[in-house]
Coordinates of C-alpha atoms in Angstrom, one line a residue:
M41 CA -8.3 -23.2 18.5
A42 CA -6.7 -19.9 19.6
F43 CA -3.9 -20.7 17.0
I44 CA -6.5 -21.0 14.2
Q45 CA -8.2 -17.9 15.3
A46 CA -4.9 -16.0 15.3
L47 CA -4.0 -17.4 11.9
I48 CA -7.2 -16.3 10.3
D49 CA -6.9 -12.8 11.8
G50 CA -3.3 -12.6 10.6
I51 CA -4.2 -13.6 7.1
M52 CA -6.9 -11.0 6.9
I53 CA -4.7 -8.2 8.3
G54 CA -1.8 -9.4 6.1
G55 CA -4.0 -9.2 3.0
V56 CA -4.5 -5.5 3.6
Y57 CA -0.8 -5.0 4.3
A58 CA -0.1 -6.6 0.9
M59 CA -2.6 -4.3 -0.7
I60 CA -1.1 -1.1 0.6
S61 CA 2.5 -2.2 -0.1
I62 CA 2.1 -3.5 -3.6
G63 CA 2.2 0.1 -4.9
L64 CA 5.5 0.8 -3.2
T65 CA 7.2 -2.2 -4.8
L66 CA 5.6 -1.5 -8.1
V67 CA 7.1 2.0 -8.2
F68 CA 10.5 0.6 -7.3
G69 CA 10.3 -2.3 -9.7
I70 CA 9.4 -0.1 -12.7
M71 CA 11.0 3.3 -11.9
G72 CA 13.8 2.3 -9.5
I73 CA 12.7 4.9 -6.9
V74 CA 12.2 4.1 -3.2
N75 CA 9.3 6.4 -2.4
F76 CA 9.5 7.4 1.3
A77 CA 6.3 9.5 0.9
H78 CA 4.3 6.5 -0.2
A79 CA 2.4 6.1 3.1
E80 CA 1.1 9.7 2.7
F81 CA -1.0 8.5 -0.2
L82 CA -2.7 6.0 2.1
M83 CA -3.6 9.0 4.4
L84 CA -5.0 10.9 1.4
G85 CA -7.1 7.8 0.4
M86 CA -8.5 7.7 4.0
F87 CA -9.5 11.3 3.9
I88 CA -11.1 11.1 0.5
A89 CA -13.2 8.1 1.7
Y90 CA -14.0 10.0 5.0
Y91 CA -15.3 13.0 3.2
A92 CA -17.2 10.9 0.7
W93 CA -18.9 9.3 3.7
A94 CA -19.5 12.6 5.5
W95 CA -20.7 14.6 2.5
L96 CA -22.2 12.0 0.2
G97 CA -23.1 9.2 2.6
L98 CA -20.9 6.8 0.7
D99 CA -19.7 3.7 2.6
P100 CA -15.8 3.8 2.7
L101 CA -15.7 0.5 0.8
L102 CA -17.8 2.0 -2.0
A103 CA -15.7 5.2 -1.9
A104 CA -12.5 3.2 -2.3
P105 CA -12.6 3.4 -6.2
L106 CA -13.0 7.2 -5.8
S107 CA -9.9 7.3 -3.6
F108 CA -8.1 5.3 -6.2
V109 CA -9.1 7.5 -9.2
I110 CA -8.3 10.8 -7.4
V111 CA -4.9 9.7 -6.1
F112 CA -4.1 8.0 -9.4
G113 CA -4.5 11.4 -11.1
L114 CA -2.5 13.2 -8.4
G115 CA 0.2 10.6 -8.8
C116 CA 0.4 11.1 -12.6
V117 CA 0.8 14.8 -12.1
L118 CA 3.5 14.4 -9.4
Q119 CA 5.3 12.0 -11.6
R120 CA 5.3 14.4 -14.5
L121 CA 6.3 17.4 -12.4
L122 CA 8.7 15.9 -9.9
F123 CA 9.7 12.2 -10.2
R124 CA 10.4 12.2 -14.0
R125 CA 13.2 14.8 -13.3
I126 CA 15.1 12.5 -10.8
L127 CA 14.9 9.2 -12.6
R128 CA 18.6 9.4 -13.5
A129 CA 19.6 11.6 -10.6
P130 CA 21.9 10.3 -7.8
E131 CA 20.1 8.3 -5.1
I132 CA 20.5 11.1 -2.6
S133 CA 18.4 13.4 -4.7
Q134 CA 15.6 10.8 -4.8
I135 CA 15.8 10.4 -1.1
F136 CA 15.6 14.2 -0.4
L137 CA 12.7 14.6 -2.9
T138 CA 10.6 11.8 -1.5
V139 CA 11.3 12.8 2.2
G140 CA 10.5 16.4 1.3
L141 CA 7.2 15.3 -0.4
L142 CA 6.3 13.4 2.7
I143 CA 6.7 16.5 4.9
V144 CA 4.8 18.7 2.4
L145 CA 1.9 16.3 2.1
E146 CA 1.6 15.7 5.9
N147 CA 1.7 19.4 6.6
M148 CA -0.7 20.3 3.9
A149 CA -3.1 17.7 5.4
L150 CA -2.7 19.3 8.8
W151 CA -3.5 22.7 7.3
M152 CA -6.5 21.5 5.3
F153 CA -8.0 18.9 7.6
G154 CA -6.8 19.9 11.1
S155 CA -5.2 17.6 13.6
N156 CA -8.4 15.9 14.8
Y157 CA -8.8 12.2 14.4
R158 CA -11.8 11.3 12.1
S159 CA -13.7 8.1 12.0
V160 CA -16.8 6.8 10.2
T161 CA -19.8 4.9 11.4
T162 CA -21.0 1.9 9.4
P163 CA -23.7 -0.8 10.1
Y164 CA -21.1 -3.6 10.1
Q165 CA -18.5 -1.8 12.1
T166 CA -18.8 -4.0 15.3
S167 CA -20.2 -7.1 13.6
S168 CA -18.6 -10.5 13.5
L169 CA -19.3 -13.8 11.8
S170 CA -19.4 -17.0 13.9
L171 CA -18.1 -20.2 12.4
G172 CA -18.4 -22.5 15.4
P173 CA -15.7 -21.4 17.9
I174 CA -14.1 -19.1 15.2
F175 CA -15.1 -15.5 15.0
I176 CA -14.4 -13.4 11.9
N177 CA -14.4 -9.6 12.3
V178 CA -16.6 -8.3 9.5
P179 CA -14.7 -5.0 8.8
Y180 CA -11.5 -7.0 8.5
L181 CA -13.2 -9.5 6.3
F182 CA -14.5 -6.8 3.9
A183 CA -11.1 -5.1 3.8
F184 CA -9.4 -8.4 3.0
L185 CA -11.9 -9.3 0.3
M186 CA -11.7 -5.8 -1.3
S187 CA -7.9 -6.1 -1.2
A188 CA -8.0 -9.6 -2.8
V189 CA -10.3 -8.3 -5.6
C190 CA -8.1 -5.3 -6.3
G191 CA -4.9 -7.4 -6.2
T192 CA -6.3 -9.9 -8.6
A193 CA -7.4 -7.1 -10.9
L194 CA -3.8 -5.7 -10.8
W195 CA -2.4 -9.2 -11.6
L196 CA -4.7 -9.6 -14.6
F197 CA -3.8 -6.1 -15.8
L198 CA -0.1 -6.8 -15.6
R199 CA -0.4 -10.2 -17.2
L200 CA -3.0 -9.8 -19.9
S201 CA -3.2 -6.1 -21.0
W202 CA -0.9 -4.4 -23.4
F203 CA -0.2 -1.7 -20.9
G204 CA 0.7 -4.3 -18.2
R205 CA 3.1 -6.1 -20.5
A206 CA 4.6 -2.7 -21.6
M207 CA 5.2 -1.8 -18.0
R208 CA 6.9 -5.1 -17.3
A209 CA 9.0 -4.7 -20.4
T210 CA 10.0 -1.1 -19.3
A211 CA 11.0 -2.5 -15.9
Q212 CA 13.2 -5.1 -17.4
D213 CA 15.0 -3.0 -20.0
P214 CA 13.8 0.6 -20.7
M215 CA 16.1 1.1 -23.7
A216 CA 14.9 -2.1 -25.4
S217 CA 11.3 -1.3 -24.7
T218 CA 11.7 2.2 -26.2
L219 CA 13.2 0.6 -29.3
M220 CA 10.2 -1.6 -29.5
G221 CA 7.9 1.5 -29.6
I222 CA 6.9 1.7 -26.0
N223 CA 6.8 5.2 -24.5
A224 CA 8.9 4.6 -21.3
D225 CA 7.9 8.0 -19.8
R226 CA 4.2 7.1 -20.1
M227 CA 4.8 3.7 -18.5
H228 CA 6.6 5.4 -15.6
M229 CA 3.7 7.8 -15.2
L230 CA 1.2 5.0 -15.3
A231 CA 3.2 2.9 -12.8
F232 CA 3.5 5.7 -10.3
G233 CA -0.2 6.6 -10.6
L234 CA -1.2 2.9 -10.2
G235 CA 1.2 2.5 -7.2
V236 CA -0.1 5.4 -5.2
G237 CA -3.7 4.8 -6.3
L238 CA -3.6 1.3 -5.0
T239 CA -2.3 2.5 -1.6
A240 CA -5.1 5.1 -1.5
F241 CA -7.6 2.3 -2.2
G242 CA -6.1 0.4 0.7
G243 CA -6.5 3.4 2.9
A244 CA -10.2 3.7 2.1
V245 CA -11.0 0.0 2.9
I246 CA -9.3 0.2 6.3
L247 CA -11.2 3.3 7.3
P248 CA -14.1 1.4 8.9
Y249 CA -11.8 0.1 11.7
L250 CA -9.1 2.8 11.8
T251 CA -9.2 6.6 12.3
A252 CA -7.9 9.1 9.7
S253 CA -5.4 11.7 10.7
P254 CA -2.7 13.7 8.9
T255 CA 0.0 11.6 10.7
V256 CA -1.6 8.2 10.1
G257 CA 1.0 7.4 7.4
G258 CA 3.7 7.2 10.1
Q259 CA 2.0 4.1 11.5
F260 CA 2.3 2.3 8.2
V261 CA 5.5 3.4 6.5
I262 CA 7.8 1.1 8.5
L263 CA 5.3 -1.8 7.9
M264 CA 5.2 -1.1 4.2
F265 CA 9.0 -1.2 3.8
T266 CA 9.1 -4.3 6.0
V267 CA 6.6 -6.0 3.7
V268 CA 8.3 -5.2 0.5
V269 CA 11.9 -5.8 1.7
L270 CA 10.8 -9.1 3.3
G271 CA 9.1 -10.2 0.1
G272 CA 11.7 -8.8 -2.2
L273 CA 11.9 -5.1 -3.2
G274 CA 10.5 -4.8 -6.7
S275 CA 8.5 -8.0 -6.7
V276 CA 4.7 -7.7 -6.7
A277 CA 4.3 -11.4 -5.8
G278 CA 6.9 -10.8 -3.0
A279 CA 4.8 -7.9 -1.6
V280 CA 1.8 -10.3 -1.3
V281 CA 3.8 -13.0 0.4
G282 CA 5.5 -10.4 2.6
G283 CA 2.2 -8.8 3.6
L284 CA 0.6 -12.1 4.6
A285 CA 3.8 -13.1 6.5
V286 CA 3.9 -9.9 8.4
G287 CA 0.2 -10.1 9.3
V288 CA 0.5 -13.8 10.5
I289 CA 3.7 -13.1 12.5
Q290 CA 2.1 -10.2 14.3
S291 CA -1.1 -12.1 15.0
L292 CA 0.6 -15.3 16.2
S293 CA 3.2 -13.5 18.3
A294 CA 0.3 -12.0 20.3
L295 CA -0.5 -15.5 21.6
A296 CA 2.8 -15.8 23.4
F297 CA 3.9 -12.2 24.0
P298 CA 2.2 -8.9 25.1
I299 CA 0.7 -7.0 22.3
Q300 CA 3.4 -4.3 22.7
L301 CA 6.0 -6.8 21.7
Q302 CA 4.4 -8.1 18.5
N303 CA 6.7 -5.9 16.3
L304 CA 9.7 -7.1 18.2
V305 CA 9.0 -10.7 17.1
L306 CA 8.3 -9.4 13.6
F307 CA 11.6 -7.7 13.3
V308 CA 13.5 -10.7 14.7
V309 CA 12.0 -12.8 12.0
F310 CA 12.7 -10.1 9.5
I311 CA 16.4 -9.9 10.3
A312 CA 16.7 -13.7 10.3
V313 CA 15.2 -13.9 6.8
L314 CA 17.4 -11.2 5.4
V315 CA 20.5 -12.9 6.9
V316 CA 19.6 -16.0 4.9
R317 CA 18.1 -14.3 1.8
P318 CA 19.3 -10.7 1.5
Q319 CA 17.2 -10.3 -1.6
G320 CA 14.0 -11.2 0.3
L321 CA 11.7 -14.2 0.0
L322 CA 10.9 -13.7 -3.7
G323 CA 13.5 -11.2 -4.6
D324 CA 14.1 -12.8 -8.0
V325 CA 10.5 -13.1 -9.0
R326 CA 8.6 -10.3 -10.7

């Protein structure tokens, strides 16, 4: 029974990992940029949800769309001002820009919000559902469901909408898509805004069980890259598979090893997978 409990916990945590990592792989898949500052947008989403709770009384789950909209707009501005200029630049320029943006965003957050940890109080924060011997943590369940709904909406957007098809066409061949009348610059801006907005959405839904701080992105940046590389960098479906795999591995490893060693097991599996499939589990699927 402990195995089933750990499996369910891992799936719920993994669903959130997938949610916050999809944006990273979306930006790489369409723009070809590895954004080392991506986790800072999760931090911004958490703070927006926190202040929506503190000033307006909004539950963080209800404030998640607000986090998405604000960070989506910020992402579009950053893409136009910064990222558009380095699309064809050497990779070293992209690395320095994204690492520099990471430092700027983190220090601006320290200046604006201070270094204190901030948490919210919700009616369901310590609740759990009982299904016989299985217990489901309600904040984890809500975060998983919100992530599933948002991920499904993204999938429908990419598959069924004109903008989604145009973004996929731009990712496959920017020159051909331009000849077909698609504005590649606009698709890049939309992709970057969507990518960071989705991560901010994920930051808001995890706020009921995590604390917000200017350095919280550092807790997730390695996990995000592990998820997208394990699933296949540039593959949205791979990010979902990678997120679920990371969550389940972490949860199941806690059954046999001390909690401090859960990431050791994760990275042993991660290295083993990359030895067999360097392109990741779904590296060829977009």
